[in-house]
Amino acid sequence: MTHLPTWTYQGTVPFTGDLSILESTLHSGRVAAAELGYTAEPQTIDTEEAMLGHPDGDPDTDLLTAEQAVAAGVEFSPTVLRYQMTWAAEGEPDSDGTPDGSRDSLSDSVG
C-alpha cells in the first residue's frame, strides 16, 4: 500500500451568506482527496471569516481576521470565508521512515 502524507486543501470563497458556495467547495476538496487515494473524511475542517486588508498579492497578508482588524483599528466587515481541510496520513511510510511525498500539498482558491 502506498503511503499518503498529511494533505491540506485550502482557499477562500466569497462571504455572501449563501453557504452552498462553501459546501460545493468542500465537496470539491473531498473529491480531490479521493482522487489522490484518501479514503477517510478530513481530520479537520476549519473556516474563518476574513476581509480584504492590504492587498499585495500575498494571500497570507491580503486578508484580515476580525482580531487583526480590531488590532489595526479597522472596522471588520467580512468579505470572504477562508477554509482549510486536512486529511491525516494514510498507509505505510517509506523504508526510510519518512512519508512518501511528504512535501506535497494542494492549494485552491475560489472566488
PDB file of C-alpha atoms in Angstrom:
ATOM      1  CA  MET A   1       0.000   0.000   0.000  1.00  0.00           C
ATOM      2  CA  THR A   2       1.264   3.459  -0.872  1.00  0.00           C
ATOM      3  CA  HIS A   3       1.679   5.906   1.963  1.00  0.00           C
ATOM      4  CA  LEU A   4      -0.323   9.103   1.663  1.00  0.00           C
ATOM      5  CA  PRO A   5       1.069  12.046   3.664  1.00  0.00           C
ATOM      6  CA  THR A   6      -0.987  14.525   5.637  1.00  0.00           C
ATOM      7  CA  TRP A   7      -2.711  16.629   2.981  1.00  0.00           C
ATOM      8  CA  THR A   8      -4.366  20.053   3.035  1.00  0.00           C
ATOM      9  CA  TYR A   9      -6.919  21.638   0.701  1.00  0.00           C
ATOM     10  CA  GLN A  10      -7.435  25.347   1.343  1.00  0.00           C
ATOM     11  CA  GLY A  11      -8.599  28.600  -0.166  1.00  0.00           C
ATOM     12  CA  THR A  12     -11.312  31.237   0.047  1.00  0.00           C
ATOM     13  CA  VAL A  13     -14.903  31.673  -1.093  1.00  0.00           C
ATOM     14  CA  PRO A  14     -16.992  34.855  -1.192  1.00  0.00           C
ATOM     15  CA  PHE A  15     -18.795  35.640   2.081  1.00  0.00           C
ATOM     16  CA  THR A  16     -22.313  36.228   0.798  1.00  0.00           C
ATOM     17  CA  GLY A  17     -24.431  34.414   3.362  1.00  0.00           C
ATOM     18  CA  ASP A  18     -25.029  31.629   0.812  1.00  0.00           C
ATOM     19  CA  LEU A  19     -23.305  28.617   2.339  1.00  0.00           C
ATOM     20  CA  SER A  20     -23.952  26.488  -0.758  1.00  0.00           C
ATOM     21  CA  ILE A  21     -20.799  28.025  -2.269  1.00  0.00           C
ATOM     22  CA  LEU A  22     -18.733  26.793   0.684  1.00  0.00           C
ATOM     23  CA  GLU A  23     -20.467  23.385   0.645  1.00  0.00           C
ATOM     24  CA  SER A  24     -19.661  22.989  -3.057  1.00  0.00           C
ATOM     25  CA  THR A  25     -16.025  23.919  -2.483  1.00  0.00           C
ATOM     26  CA  LEU A  26     -15.681  21.493   0.444  1.00  0.00           C
ATOM     27  CA  HIS A  27     -17.193  18.777  -1.760  1.00  0.00           C
ATOM     28  CA  SER A  28     -14.534  19.569  -4.385  1.00  0.00           C
ATOM     29  CA  GLY A  29     -11.882  19.097  -1.696  1.00  0.00           C
ATOM     30  CA  ARG A  30     -13.293  15.694  -0.792  1.00  0.00           C
ATOM     31  CA  VAL A  31     -13.325  14.678  -4.478  1.00  0.00           C
ATOM     32  CA  ALA A  32      -9.707  15.840  -4.905  1.00  0.00           C
ATOM     33  CA  ALA A  33      -8.675  13.850  -1.807  1.00  0.00           C
ATOM     34  CA  ALA A  34     -10.450  10.727  -3.068  1.00  0.00           C
ATOM     35  CA  GLU A  35      -8.732  11.073  -6.449  1.00  0.00           C
ATOM     36  CA  LEU A  36      -5.402  11.086  -4.611  1.00  0.00           C
ATOM     37  CA  GLY A  37      -6.389   7.897  -2.756  1.00  0.00           C
ATOM     38  CA  TYR A  38      -7.564   9.165   0.640  1.00  0.00           C
ATOM     39  CA  THR A  39     -10.399   7.024   1.973  1.00  0.00           C
ATOM     40  CA  ALA A  40     -11.280   8.804   5.222  1.00  0.00           C
ATOM     41  CA  GLU A  41     -13.127  12.046   5.806  1.00  0.00           C
ATOM     42  CA  PRO A  42     -10.959  15.103   6.533  1.00  0.00           C
ATOM     43  CA  GLN A  43      -9.445  15.092  10.012  1.00  0.00           C
ATOM     44  CA  THR A  44     -10.266  18.800  10.384  1.00  0.00           C
ATOM     45  CA  ILE A  45     -12.292  21.412   8.538  1.00  0.00           C
ATOM     46  CA  ASP A  46     -11.640  24.974   9.646  1.00  0.00           C
ATOM     47  CA  THR A  47     -13.339  28.127   8.406  1.00  0.00           C
ATOM     48  CA  GLU A  48     -12.718  31.739   9.318  1.00  0.00           C
ATOM     49  CA  GLU A  49     -14.344  34.992   8.255  1.00  0.00           C
ATOM     50  CA  ALA A  50     -11.905  37.472   6.748  1.00  0.00           C
ATOM     51  CA  MET A  51     -11.845  40.760   4.890  1.00  0.00           C
ATOM     52  CA  LEU A  52      -9.519  42.269   2.329  1.00  0.00           C
ATOM     53  CA  GLY A  53      -6.939  44.256   4.244  1.00  0.00           C
ATOM     54  CA  HIS A  54      -3.948  45.495   2.318  1.00  0.00           C
ATOM     55  CA  PRO A  55      -3.768  43.609  -0.987  1.00  0.00           C
ATOM     56  CA  ASP A  56      -0.227  42.947  -2.112  1.00  0.00           C
ATOM     57  CA  GLY A  57      -0.709  39.570  -3.791  1.00  0.00           C
ATOM     58  CA  ASP A  58       0.315  37.545  -0.734  1.00  0.00           C
ATOM     59  CA  PRO A  59      -2.694  35.529   0.494  1.00  0.00           C
ATOM     60  CA  ASP A  60      -1.174  35.345   3.982  1.00  0.00           C
ATOM     61  CA  THR A  61      -1.238  39.146   4.354  1.00  0.00           C
ATOM     62  CA  ASP A  62      -4.038  40.217   1.983  1.00  0.00           C
ATOM     63  CA  LEU A  63      -6.780  39.081   4.346  1.00  0.00           C
ATOM     64  CA  LEU A  64      -7.523  40.271   7.873  1.00  0.00           C
ATOM     65  CA  THR A  65      -9.355  38.264  10.531  1.00  0.00           C
ATOM     66  CA  ALA A  66     -11.686  40.007  12.979  1.00  0.00           C
ATOM     67  CA  GLU A  67      -8.923  40.045  15.606  1.00  0.00           C
ATOM     68  CA  GLN A  68      -6.389  41.522  13.198  1.00  0.00           C
ATOM     69  CA  ALA A  69      -8.836  44.213  12.040  1.00  0.00           C
ATOM     70  CA  VAL A  70      -9.600  45.262  15.628  1.00  0.00           C
ATOM     71  CA  ALA A  71      -5.885  45.355  16.449  1.00  0.00           C
ATOM     72  CA  ALA A  72      -5.308  47.561  13.382  1.00  0.00           C
ATOM     73  CA  GLY A  73      -8.182  49.858  14.337  1.00  0.00           C
ATOM     74  CA  VAL A  74     -10.191  48.875  11.260  1.00  0.00           C
ATOM     75  CA  GLU A  75     -13.928  48.152  11.293  1.00  0.00           C
ATOM     76  CA  PHE A  76     -14.300  44.459  10.489  1.00  0.00           C
ATOM     77  CA  SER A  77     -16.572  43.721   7.528  1.00  0.00           C
ATOM     78  CA  PRO A  78     -16.091  40.136   6.294  1.00  0.00           C
ATOM     79  CA  THR A  79     -15.969  39.611   2.533  1.00  0.00           C
ATOM     80  CA  VAL A  80     -14.594  36.052   2.297  1.00  0.00           C
ATOM     81  CA  LEU A  81     -14.583  32.771   4.161  1.00  0.00           C
ATOM     82  CA  ARG A  82     -11.161  31.185   4.402  1.00  0.00           C
ATOM     83  CA  TYR A  83     -11.298  27.381   4.610  1.00  0.00           C
ATOM     84  CA  GLN A  84      -8.819  24.590   5.254  1.00  0.00           C
ATOM     85  CA  MET A  85      -9.457  20.861   5.146  1.00  0.00           C
ATOM     86  CA  THR A  86      -6.768  18.490   6.432  1.00  0.00           C
ATOM     87  CA  TRP A  87      -6.554  14.756   5.866  1.00  0.00           C
ATOM     88  CA  ALA A  88      -4.471  12.541   8.137  1.00  0.00           C
ATOM     89  CA  ALA A  89      -1.668  10.437   6.655  1.00  0.00           C
ATOM     90  CA  GLU A  90      -2.763   7.001   5.423  1.00  0.00           C
ATOM     91  CA  GLY A  91      -0.838   3.809   4.660  1.00  0.00           C
ATOM     92  CA  GLU A  92       2.711   2.734   5.364  1.00  0.00           C
ATOM     93  CA  PRO A  93       5.760   5.065   5.482  1.00  0.00           C
ATOM     94  CA  ASP A  94       8.669   4.561   3.067  1.00  0.00           C
ATOM     95  CA  SER A  95      11.516   2.273   4.059  1.00  0.00           C
ATOM     96  CA  ASP A  96      13.486   5.266   5.402  1.00  0.00           C
ATOM     97  CA  GLY A  97      10.581   6.073   7.779  1.00  0.00           C
ATOM     98  CA  THR A  98       9.508   9.276   6.034  1.00  0.00           C
ATOM     99  CA  PRO A  99       6.144   9.632   4.359  1.00  0.00           C
ATOM    100  CA  ASP A 100       6.180   9.232   0.594  1.00  0.00           C
ATOM    101  CA  GLY A 101       5.696  12.658  -0.984  1.00  0.00           C
ATOM    102  CA  SER A 102       5.504  14.381   2.395  1.00  0.00           C
ATOM    103  CA  ARG A 103       6.173  17.784   0.844  1.00  0.00           C
ATOM    104  CA  ASP A 104       3.154  17.556  -1.478  1.00  0.00           C
ATOM    105  CA  SER A 105       0.066  19.709  -0.872  1.00  0.00           C
ATOM    106  CA  LEU A 106      -2.601  21.378  -2.933  1.00  0.00           C
ATOM    107  CA  SER A 107      -3.974  24.858  -2.545  1.00  0.00           C
ATOM    108  CA  ASP A 108      -7.121  26.004  -4.274  1.00  0.00           C
ATOM    109  CA  SER A 109      -8.708  29.422  -4.360  1.00  0.00           C
ATOM    110  CA  VAL A 110     -12.232  30.065  -5.462  1.00  0.00           C
ATOM    111  CA  GLY A 111     -13.860  33.414  -5.861  1.00  0.00           C
TER     112      GLY A 111
END
